[in-house]
PDB file of C-alpha atoms and ligand atoms in Angstrom:
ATOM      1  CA  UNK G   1      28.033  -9.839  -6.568  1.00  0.00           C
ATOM      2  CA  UNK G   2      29.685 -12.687  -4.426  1.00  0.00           C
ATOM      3  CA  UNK G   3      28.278 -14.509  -1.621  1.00  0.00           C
ATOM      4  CA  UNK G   4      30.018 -13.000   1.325  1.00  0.00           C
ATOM      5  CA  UNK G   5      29.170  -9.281   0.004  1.00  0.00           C
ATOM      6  CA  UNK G   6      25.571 -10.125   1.266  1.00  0.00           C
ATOM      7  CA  UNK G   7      27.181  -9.461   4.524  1.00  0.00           C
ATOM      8  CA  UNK G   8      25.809  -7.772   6.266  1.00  0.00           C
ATOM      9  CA  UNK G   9      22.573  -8.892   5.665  1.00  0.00           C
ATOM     10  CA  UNK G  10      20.533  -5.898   7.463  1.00  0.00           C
ATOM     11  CA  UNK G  11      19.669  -2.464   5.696  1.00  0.00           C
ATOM     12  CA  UNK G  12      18.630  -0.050   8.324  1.00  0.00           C
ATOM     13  CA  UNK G  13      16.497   2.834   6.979  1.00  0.00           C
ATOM     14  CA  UNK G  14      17.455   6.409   8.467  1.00  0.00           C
ATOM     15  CA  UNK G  15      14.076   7.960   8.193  1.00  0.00           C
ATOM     16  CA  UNK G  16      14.157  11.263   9.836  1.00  0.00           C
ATOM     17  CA  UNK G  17      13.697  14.892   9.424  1.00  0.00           C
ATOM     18  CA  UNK G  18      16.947  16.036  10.990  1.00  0.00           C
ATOM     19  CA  UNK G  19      20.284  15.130  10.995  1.00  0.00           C
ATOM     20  CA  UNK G  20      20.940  15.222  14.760  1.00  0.00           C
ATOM     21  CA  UNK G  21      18.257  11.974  15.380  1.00  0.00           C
ATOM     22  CA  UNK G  22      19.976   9.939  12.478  1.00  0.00           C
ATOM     23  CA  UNK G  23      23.675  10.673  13.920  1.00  0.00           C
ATOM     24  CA  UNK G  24      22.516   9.780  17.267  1.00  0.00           C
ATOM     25  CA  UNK G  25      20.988   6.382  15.762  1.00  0.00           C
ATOM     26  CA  UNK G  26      23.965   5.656  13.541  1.00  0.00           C
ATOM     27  CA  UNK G  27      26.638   6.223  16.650  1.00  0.00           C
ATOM     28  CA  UNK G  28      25.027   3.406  18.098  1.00  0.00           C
ATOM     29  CA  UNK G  29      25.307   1.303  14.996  1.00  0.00           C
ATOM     30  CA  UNK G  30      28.670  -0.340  13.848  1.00  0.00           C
ATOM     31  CA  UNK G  31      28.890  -0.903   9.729  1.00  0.00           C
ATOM     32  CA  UNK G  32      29.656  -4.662  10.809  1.00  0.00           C
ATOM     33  CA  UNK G  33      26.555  -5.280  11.750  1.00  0.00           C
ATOM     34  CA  UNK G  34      24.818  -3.533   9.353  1.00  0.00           C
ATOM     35  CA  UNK G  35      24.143  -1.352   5.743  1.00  0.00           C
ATOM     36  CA  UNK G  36      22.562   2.288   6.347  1.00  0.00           C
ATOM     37  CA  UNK G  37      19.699   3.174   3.538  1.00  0.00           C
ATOM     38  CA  UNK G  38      19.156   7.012   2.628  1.00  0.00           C
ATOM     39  CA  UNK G  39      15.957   8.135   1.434  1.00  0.00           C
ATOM     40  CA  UNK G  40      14.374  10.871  -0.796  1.00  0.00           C
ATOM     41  CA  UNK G  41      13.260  12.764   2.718  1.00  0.00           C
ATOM     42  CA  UNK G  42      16.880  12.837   4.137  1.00  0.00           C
ATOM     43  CA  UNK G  43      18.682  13.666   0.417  1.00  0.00           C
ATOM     44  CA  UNK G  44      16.238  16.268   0.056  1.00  0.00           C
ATOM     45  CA  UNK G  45      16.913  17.868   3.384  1.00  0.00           C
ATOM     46  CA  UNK G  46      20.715  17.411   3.981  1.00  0.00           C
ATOM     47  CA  UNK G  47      22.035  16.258   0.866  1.00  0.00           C
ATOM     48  CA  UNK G  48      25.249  14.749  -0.742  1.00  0.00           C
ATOM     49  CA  UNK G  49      27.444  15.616   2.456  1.00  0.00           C
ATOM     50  CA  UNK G  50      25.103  13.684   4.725  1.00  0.00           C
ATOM     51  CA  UNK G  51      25.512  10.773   2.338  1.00  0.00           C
ATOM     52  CA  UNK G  52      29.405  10.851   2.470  1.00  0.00           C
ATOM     53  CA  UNK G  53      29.816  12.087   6.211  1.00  0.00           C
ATOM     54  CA  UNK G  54      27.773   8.185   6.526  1.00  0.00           C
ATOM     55  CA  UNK G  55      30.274   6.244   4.229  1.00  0.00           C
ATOM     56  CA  UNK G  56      33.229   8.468   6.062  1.00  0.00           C
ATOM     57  CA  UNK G  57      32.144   6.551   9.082  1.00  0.00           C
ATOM     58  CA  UNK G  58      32.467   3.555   7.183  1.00  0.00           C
ATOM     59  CA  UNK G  59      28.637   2.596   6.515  1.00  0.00           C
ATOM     60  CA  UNK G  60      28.193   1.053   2.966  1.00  0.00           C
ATOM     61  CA  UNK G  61      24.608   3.347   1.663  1.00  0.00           C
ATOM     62  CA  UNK G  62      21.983   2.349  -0.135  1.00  0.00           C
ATOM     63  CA  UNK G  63      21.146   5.466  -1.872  1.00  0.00           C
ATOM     64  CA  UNK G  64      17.231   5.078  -2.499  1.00  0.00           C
ATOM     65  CA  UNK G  65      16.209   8.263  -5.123  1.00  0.00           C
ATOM     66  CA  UNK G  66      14.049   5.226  -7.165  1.00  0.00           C
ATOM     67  CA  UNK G  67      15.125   7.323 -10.280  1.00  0.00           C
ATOM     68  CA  UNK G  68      12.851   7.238 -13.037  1.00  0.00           C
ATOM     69  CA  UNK G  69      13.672   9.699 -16.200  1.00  0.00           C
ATOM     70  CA  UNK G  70      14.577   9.848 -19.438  1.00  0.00           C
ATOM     71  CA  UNK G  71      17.731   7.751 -20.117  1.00  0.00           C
ATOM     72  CA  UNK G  72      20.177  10.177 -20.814  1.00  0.00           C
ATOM     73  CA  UNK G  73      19.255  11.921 -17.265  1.00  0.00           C
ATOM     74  CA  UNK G  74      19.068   8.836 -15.089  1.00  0.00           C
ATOM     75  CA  UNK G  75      22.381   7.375 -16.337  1.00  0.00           C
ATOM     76  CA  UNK G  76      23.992  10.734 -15.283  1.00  0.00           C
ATOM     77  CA  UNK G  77      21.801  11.102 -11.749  1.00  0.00           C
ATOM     78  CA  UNK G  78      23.281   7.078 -11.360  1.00  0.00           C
ATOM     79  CA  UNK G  79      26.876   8.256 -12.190  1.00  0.00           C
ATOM     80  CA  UNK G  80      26.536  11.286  -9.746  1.00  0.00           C
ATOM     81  CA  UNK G  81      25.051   8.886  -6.878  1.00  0.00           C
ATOM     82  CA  UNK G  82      28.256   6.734  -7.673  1.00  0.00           C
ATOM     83  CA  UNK G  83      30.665   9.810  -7.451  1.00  0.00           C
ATOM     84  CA  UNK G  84      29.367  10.052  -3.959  1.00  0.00           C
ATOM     85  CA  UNK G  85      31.060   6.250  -2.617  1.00  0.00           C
ATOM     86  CA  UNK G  86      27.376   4.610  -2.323  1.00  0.00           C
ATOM     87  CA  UNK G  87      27.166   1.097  -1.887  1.00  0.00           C
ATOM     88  CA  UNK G  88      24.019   0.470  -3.883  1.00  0.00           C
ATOM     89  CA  UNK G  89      21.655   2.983  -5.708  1.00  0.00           C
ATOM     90  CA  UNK G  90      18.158   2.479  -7.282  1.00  0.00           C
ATOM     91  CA  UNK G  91      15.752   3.406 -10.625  1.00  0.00           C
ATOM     92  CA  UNK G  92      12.303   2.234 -11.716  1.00  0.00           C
ATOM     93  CA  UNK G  93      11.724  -0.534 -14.278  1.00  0.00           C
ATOM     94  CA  UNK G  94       8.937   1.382 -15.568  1.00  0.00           C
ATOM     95  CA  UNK G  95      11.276   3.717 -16.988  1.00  0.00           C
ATOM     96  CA  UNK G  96      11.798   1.048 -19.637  1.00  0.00           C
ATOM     97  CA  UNK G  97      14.696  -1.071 -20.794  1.00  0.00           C
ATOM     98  CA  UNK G  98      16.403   1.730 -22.645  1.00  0.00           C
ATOM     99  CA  UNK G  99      16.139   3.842 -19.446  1.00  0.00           C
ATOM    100  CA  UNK G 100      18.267   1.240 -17.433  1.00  0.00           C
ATOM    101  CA  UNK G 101      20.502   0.165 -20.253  1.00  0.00           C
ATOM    102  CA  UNK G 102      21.866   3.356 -20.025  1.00  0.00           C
ATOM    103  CA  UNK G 103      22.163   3.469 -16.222  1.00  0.00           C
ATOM    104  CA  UNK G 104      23.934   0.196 -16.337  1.00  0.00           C
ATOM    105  CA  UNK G 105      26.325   1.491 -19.371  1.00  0.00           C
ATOM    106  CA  UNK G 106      27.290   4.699 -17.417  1.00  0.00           C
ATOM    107  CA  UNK G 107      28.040   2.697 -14.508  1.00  0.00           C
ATOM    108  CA  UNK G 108      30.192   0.323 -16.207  1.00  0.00           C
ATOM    109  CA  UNK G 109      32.068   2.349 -17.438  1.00  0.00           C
ATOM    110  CA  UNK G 110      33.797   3.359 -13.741  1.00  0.00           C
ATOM    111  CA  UNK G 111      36.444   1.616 -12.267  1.00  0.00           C
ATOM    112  CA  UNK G 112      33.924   0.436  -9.582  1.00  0.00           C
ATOM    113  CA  UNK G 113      30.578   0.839  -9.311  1.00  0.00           C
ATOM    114  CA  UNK G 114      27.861   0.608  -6.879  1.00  0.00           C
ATOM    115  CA  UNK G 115      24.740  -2.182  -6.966  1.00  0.00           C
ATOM    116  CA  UNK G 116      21.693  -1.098  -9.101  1.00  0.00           C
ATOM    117  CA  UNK G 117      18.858  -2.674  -8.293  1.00  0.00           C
ATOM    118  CA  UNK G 118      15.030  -1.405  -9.945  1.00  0.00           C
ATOM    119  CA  UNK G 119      11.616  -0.961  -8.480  1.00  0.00           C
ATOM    120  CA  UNK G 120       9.136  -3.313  -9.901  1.00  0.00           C
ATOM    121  CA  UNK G 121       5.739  -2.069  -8.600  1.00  0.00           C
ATOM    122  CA  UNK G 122       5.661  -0.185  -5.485  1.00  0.00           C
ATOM    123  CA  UNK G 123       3.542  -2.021  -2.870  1.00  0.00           C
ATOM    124  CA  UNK G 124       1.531   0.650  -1.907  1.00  0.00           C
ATOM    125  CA  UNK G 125      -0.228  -0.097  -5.321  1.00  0.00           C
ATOM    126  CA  UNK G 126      -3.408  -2.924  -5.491  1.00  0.00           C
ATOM    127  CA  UNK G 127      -4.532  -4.081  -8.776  1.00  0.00           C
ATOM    128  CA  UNK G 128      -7.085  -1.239  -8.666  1.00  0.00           C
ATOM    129  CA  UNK G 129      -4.235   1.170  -8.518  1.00  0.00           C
ATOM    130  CA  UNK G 130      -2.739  -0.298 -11.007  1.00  0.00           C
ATOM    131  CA  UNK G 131      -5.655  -0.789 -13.765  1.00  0.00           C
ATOM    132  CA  UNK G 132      -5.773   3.156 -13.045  1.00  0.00           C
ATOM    133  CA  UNK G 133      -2.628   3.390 -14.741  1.00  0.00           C
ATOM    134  CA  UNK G 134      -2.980   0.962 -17.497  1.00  0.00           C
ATOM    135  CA  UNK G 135      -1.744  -1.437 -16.357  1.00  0.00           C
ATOM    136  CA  UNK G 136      -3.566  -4.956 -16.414  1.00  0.00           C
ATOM    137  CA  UNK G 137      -3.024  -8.531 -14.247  1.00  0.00           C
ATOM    138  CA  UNK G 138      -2.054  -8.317 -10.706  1.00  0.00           C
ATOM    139  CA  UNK G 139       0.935  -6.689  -8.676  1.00  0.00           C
ATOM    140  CA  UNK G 140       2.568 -10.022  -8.669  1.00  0.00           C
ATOM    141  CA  UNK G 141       2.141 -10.471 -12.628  1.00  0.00           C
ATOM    142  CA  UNK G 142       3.549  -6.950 -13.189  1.00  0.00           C
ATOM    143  CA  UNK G 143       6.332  -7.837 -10.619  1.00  0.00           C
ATOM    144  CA  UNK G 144       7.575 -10.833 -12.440  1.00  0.00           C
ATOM    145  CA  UNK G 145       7.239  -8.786 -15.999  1.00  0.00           C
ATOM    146  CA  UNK G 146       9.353  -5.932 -14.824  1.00  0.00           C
ATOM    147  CA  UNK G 147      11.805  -8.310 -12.773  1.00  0.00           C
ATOM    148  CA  UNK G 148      12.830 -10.334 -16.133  1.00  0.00           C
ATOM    149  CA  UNK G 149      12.813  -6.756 -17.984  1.00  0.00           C
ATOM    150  CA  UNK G 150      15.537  -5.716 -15.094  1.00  0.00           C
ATOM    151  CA  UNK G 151      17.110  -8.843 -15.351  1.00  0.00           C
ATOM    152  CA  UNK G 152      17.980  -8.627 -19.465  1.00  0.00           C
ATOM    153  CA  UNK G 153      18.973  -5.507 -19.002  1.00  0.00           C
ATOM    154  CA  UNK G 154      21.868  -7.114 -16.700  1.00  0.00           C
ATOM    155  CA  UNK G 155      20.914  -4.741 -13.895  1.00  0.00           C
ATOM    156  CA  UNK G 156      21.894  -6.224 -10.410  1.00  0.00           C
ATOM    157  CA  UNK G 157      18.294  -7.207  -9.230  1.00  0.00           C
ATOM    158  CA  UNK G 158      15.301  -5.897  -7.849  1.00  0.00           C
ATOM    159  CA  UNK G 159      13.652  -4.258  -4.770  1.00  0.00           C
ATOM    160  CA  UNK G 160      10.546  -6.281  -3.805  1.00  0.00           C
ATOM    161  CA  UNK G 161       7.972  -7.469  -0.802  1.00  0.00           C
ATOM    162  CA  UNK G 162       8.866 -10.558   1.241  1.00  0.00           C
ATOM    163  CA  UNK G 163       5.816 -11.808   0.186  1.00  0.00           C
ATOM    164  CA  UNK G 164       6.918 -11.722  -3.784  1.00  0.00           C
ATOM    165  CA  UNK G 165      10.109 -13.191  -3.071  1.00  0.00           C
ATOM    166  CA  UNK G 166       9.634 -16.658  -3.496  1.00  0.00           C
ATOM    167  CA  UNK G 167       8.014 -16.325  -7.040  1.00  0.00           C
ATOM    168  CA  UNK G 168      10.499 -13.599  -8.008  1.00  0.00           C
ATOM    169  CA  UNK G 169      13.373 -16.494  -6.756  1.00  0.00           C
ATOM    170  CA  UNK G 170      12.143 -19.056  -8.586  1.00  0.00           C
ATOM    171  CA  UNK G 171      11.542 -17.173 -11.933  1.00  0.00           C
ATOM    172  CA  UNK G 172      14.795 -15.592 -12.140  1.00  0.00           C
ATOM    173  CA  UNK G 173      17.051 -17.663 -10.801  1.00  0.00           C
ATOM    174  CA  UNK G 174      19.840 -17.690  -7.807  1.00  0.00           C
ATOM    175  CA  UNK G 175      22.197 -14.472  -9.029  1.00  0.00           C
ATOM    176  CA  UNK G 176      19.585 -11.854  -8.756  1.00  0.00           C
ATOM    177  CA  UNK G 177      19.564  -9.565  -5.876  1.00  0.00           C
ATOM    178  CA  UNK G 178      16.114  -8.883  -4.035  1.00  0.00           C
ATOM    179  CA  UNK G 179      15.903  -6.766  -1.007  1.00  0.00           C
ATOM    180  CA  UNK G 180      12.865  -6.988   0.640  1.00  0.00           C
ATOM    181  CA  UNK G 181      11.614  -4.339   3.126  1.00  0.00           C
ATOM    182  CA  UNK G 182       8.331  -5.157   5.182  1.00  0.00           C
ATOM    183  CA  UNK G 183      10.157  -6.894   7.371  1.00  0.00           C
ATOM    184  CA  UNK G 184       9.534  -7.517  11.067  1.00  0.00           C
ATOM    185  CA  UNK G 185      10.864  -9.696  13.980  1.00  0.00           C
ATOM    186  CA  UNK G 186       8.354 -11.298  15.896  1.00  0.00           C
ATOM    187  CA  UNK G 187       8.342  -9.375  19.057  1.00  0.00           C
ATOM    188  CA  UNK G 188       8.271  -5.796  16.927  1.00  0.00           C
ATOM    189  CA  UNK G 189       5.512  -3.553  16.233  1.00  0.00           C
ATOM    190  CA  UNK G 190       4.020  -3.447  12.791  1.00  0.00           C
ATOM    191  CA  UNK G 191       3.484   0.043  12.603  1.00  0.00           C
ATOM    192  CA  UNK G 192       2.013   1.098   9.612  1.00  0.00           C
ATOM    193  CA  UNK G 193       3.361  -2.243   7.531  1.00  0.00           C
ATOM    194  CA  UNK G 194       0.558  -4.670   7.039  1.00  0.00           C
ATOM    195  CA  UNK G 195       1.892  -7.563   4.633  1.00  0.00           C
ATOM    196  CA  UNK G 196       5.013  -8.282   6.227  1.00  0.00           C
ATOM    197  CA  UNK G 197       7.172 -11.208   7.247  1.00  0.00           C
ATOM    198  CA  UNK G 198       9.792 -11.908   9.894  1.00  0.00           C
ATOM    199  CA  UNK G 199      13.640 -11.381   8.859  1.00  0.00           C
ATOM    200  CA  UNK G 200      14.248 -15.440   8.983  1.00  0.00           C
ATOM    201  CA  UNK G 201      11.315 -16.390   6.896  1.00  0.00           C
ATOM    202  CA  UNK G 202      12.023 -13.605   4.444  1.00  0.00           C
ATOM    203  CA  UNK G 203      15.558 -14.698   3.842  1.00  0.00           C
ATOM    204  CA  UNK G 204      13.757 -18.365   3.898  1.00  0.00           C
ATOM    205  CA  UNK G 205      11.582 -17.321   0.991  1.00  0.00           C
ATOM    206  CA  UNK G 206      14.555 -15.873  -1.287  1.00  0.00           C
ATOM    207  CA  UNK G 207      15.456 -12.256  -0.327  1.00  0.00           C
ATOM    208  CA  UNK G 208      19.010 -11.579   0.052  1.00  0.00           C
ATOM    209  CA  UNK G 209      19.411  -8.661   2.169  1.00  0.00           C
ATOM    210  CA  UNK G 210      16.130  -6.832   4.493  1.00  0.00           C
ATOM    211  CA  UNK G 211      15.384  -3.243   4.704  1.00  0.00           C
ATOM    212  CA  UNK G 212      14.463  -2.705   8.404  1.00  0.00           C
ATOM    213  CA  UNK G 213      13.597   0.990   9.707  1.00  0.00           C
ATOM    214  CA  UNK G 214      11.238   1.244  12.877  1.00  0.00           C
ATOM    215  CA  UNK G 215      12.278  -2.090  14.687  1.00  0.00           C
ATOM    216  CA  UNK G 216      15.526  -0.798  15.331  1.00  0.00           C
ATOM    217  CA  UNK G 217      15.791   2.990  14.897  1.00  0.00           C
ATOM    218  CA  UNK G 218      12.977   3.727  17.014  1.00  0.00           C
ATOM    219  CA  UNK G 219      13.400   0.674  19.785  1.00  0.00           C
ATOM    220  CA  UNK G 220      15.016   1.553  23.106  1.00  0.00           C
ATOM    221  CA  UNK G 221      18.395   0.228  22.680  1.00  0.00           C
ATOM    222  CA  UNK G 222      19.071   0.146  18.392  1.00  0.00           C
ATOM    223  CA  UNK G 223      22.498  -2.026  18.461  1.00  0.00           C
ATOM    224  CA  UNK G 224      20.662  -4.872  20.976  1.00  0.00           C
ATOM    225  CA  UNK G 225      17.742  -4.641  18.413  1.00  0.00           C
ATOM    226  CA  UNK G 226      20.519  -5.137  15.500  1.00  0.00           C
ATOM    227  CA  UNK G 227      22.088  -7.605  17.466  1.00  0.00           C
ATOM    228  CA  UNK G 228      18.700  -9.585  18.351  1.00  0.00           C
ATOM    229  CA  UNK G 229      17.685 -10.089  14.766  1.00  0.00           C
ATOM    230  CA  UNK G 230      21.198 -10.571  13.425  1.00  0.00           C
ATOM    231  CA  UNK G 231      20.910 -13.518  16.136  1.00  0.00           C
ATOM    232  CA  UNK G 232      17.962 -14.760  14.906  1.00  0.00           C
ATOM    233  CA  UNK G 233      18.922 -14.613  10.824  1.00  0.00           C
ATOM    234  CA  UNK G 234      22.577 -16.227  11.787  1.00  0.00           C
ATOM    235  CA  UNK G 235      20.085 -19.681  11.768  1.00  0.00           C
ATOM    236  CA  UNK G 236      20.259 -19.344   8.422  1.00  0.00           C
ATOM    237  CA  UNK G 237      23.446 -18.135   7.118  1.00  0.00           C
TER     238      UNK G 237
HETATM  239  O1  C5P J   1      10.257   1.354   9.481  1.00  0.00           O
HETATM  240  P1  C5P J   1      10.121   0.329   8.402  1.00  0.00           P
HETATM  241  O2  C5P J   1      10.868  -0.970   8.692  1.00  0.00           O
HETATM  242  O3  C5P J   1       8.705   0.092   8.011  1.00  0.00           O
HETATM  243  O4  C5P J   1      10.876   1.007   7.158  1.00  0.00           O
HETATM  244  C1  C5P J   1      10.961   0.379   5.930  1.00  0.00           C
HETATM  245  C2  C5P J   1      11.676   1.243   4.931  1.00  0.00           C
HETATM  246  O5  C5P J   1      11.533   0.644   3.642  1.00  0.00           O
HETATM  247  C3  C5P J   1      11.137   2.656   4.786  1.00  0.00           C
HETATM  248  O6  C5P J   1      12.261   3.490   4.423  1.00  0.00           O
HETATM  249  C4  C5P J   1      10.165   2.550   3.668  1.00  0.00           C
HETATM  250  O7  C5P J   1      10.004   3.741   2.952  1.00  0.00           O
HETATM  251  C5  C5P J   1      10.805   1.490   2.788  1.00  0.00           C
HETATM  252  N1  C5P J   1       9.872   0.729   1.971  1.00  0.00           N
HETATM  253  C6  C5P J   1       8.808   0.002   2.496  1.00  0.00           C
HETATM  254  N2  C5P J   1       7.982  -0.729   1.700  1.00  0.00           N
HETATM  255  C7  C5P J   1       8.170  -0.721   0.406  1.00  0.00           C
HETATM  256  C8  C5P J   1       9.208  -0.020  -0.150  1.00  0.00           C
HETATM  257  C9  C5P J   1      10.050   0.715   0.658  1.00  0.00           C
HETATM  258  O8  C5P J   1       8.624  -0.012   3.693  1.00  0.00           O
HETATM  259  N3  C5P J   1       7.385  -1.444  -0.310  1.00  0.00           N
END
């Protein structure tokens, strides 16, 4: 991935039930100023159309299934998320190197392709969540495991926590890709986020591009939102 395809920096989650709400959000968006993620909730209810009436508008999607299968059914759910024109999709590492060697061979093998990034550990799970399912050492031990795992199996990089950036950055280099969500400007409500950093000092700490949902789909005016925090991350580009 080069440089300048970081731009634009901002992923905005569409998290809602109905397409009508998410239309009216993305009119007021403009694909310069930002990338449009898609989530199981929305796929589930509106499907593949939804998807490419978005990129038909000229949005680059994040596609985020977090696909996690046997290999042979993941590479082909990662080819069919690729048929649709998505910008970047997503798997679990847990599914094991084989798992994403064969998404990343199936993808390969198109004339383009879109960015495949893995889940490490989701971070709704604590160590005690974690010991649960066998696994032992802390989220950000497990993190850094799975990252290097995604990593040699040439996958694009990783979804992660602003807060596991920095040790993600500096154990895998410069060219791997970590979006952070749990992100929030200053003057935004946390809602149900808890660990969470602001857009500058996440992009300060190593992510390359932020997930941000609430802070701009649900504030009064969404573009002046956009517009506020792309102000405020334009310190450090
Ligand atoms: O509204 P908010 O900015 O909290 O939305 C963040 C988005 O990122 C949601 O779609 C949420 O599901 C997703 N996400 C997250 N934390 C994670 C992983 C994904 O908030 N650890």
């Amino acid at each position: 991935m080069k440089v300048t395809d970081k731009h634009p920096r901002i992923i905005v989650a569409l998290d809602y039930p109905a397409r009508e709400p998410a239309l009216k959000l993305v009119s007021q968006l403009d694909p310069q100023l930002c990338r449009l993620k898609v989530g199981k909730e929305m796929f589930t209810r509106l499907g593949p159309a939804f998807v490419e009436l978005l990129a038909a508008k000229g949005f680059q999607v994040f596609l985020d299934l977090k696909f996690h299968d046997i290999p042979n059914t993941v590479a082909a759910a990662c080819e069919a998320a690729a048929d649709l024109g998505v910008w970047m999709i997503n798997l679990h590492a847990s599914g094991g190197s084989r798992m994403m060697d064969a998404a990343r061979d199936r993808l390969e093998q198109r004339a383009s392709r879109p960015l495949l990034v893995a889940v490490t550990i989701l971070t709704s799970l604590a160590e005690a969540d974690l010991a649960e399912i066998g696994y032992s050492g802390s989220p950000e031990e497990n993190v850094l495991r799975l990252a290097r795992l995604t990593q040699t199996a040439g996958l694009d990089g990783i979804v992660c926590s602003p807060l596991e950036a920095a040790a993600v950055r500096a154990g895998l280099g410069a060219d791997f890709l970590l979006v952070t969500p749990g992100v929030r400007p200053g003057s935004a409500a946390l809602n149900d986020q808890k660990r969470v950093m602001t857009p500058l000092a996440a992009l300060r700490g190593g992510a390359d591009m932020l997930v941000i949902g609430r802070p701009v789909t649900a504030a009064a005016n969404p573009r002046e939102s956009l517009q506020a925090i792309e102000a405020e991350i334009a310190r450090f580009v």
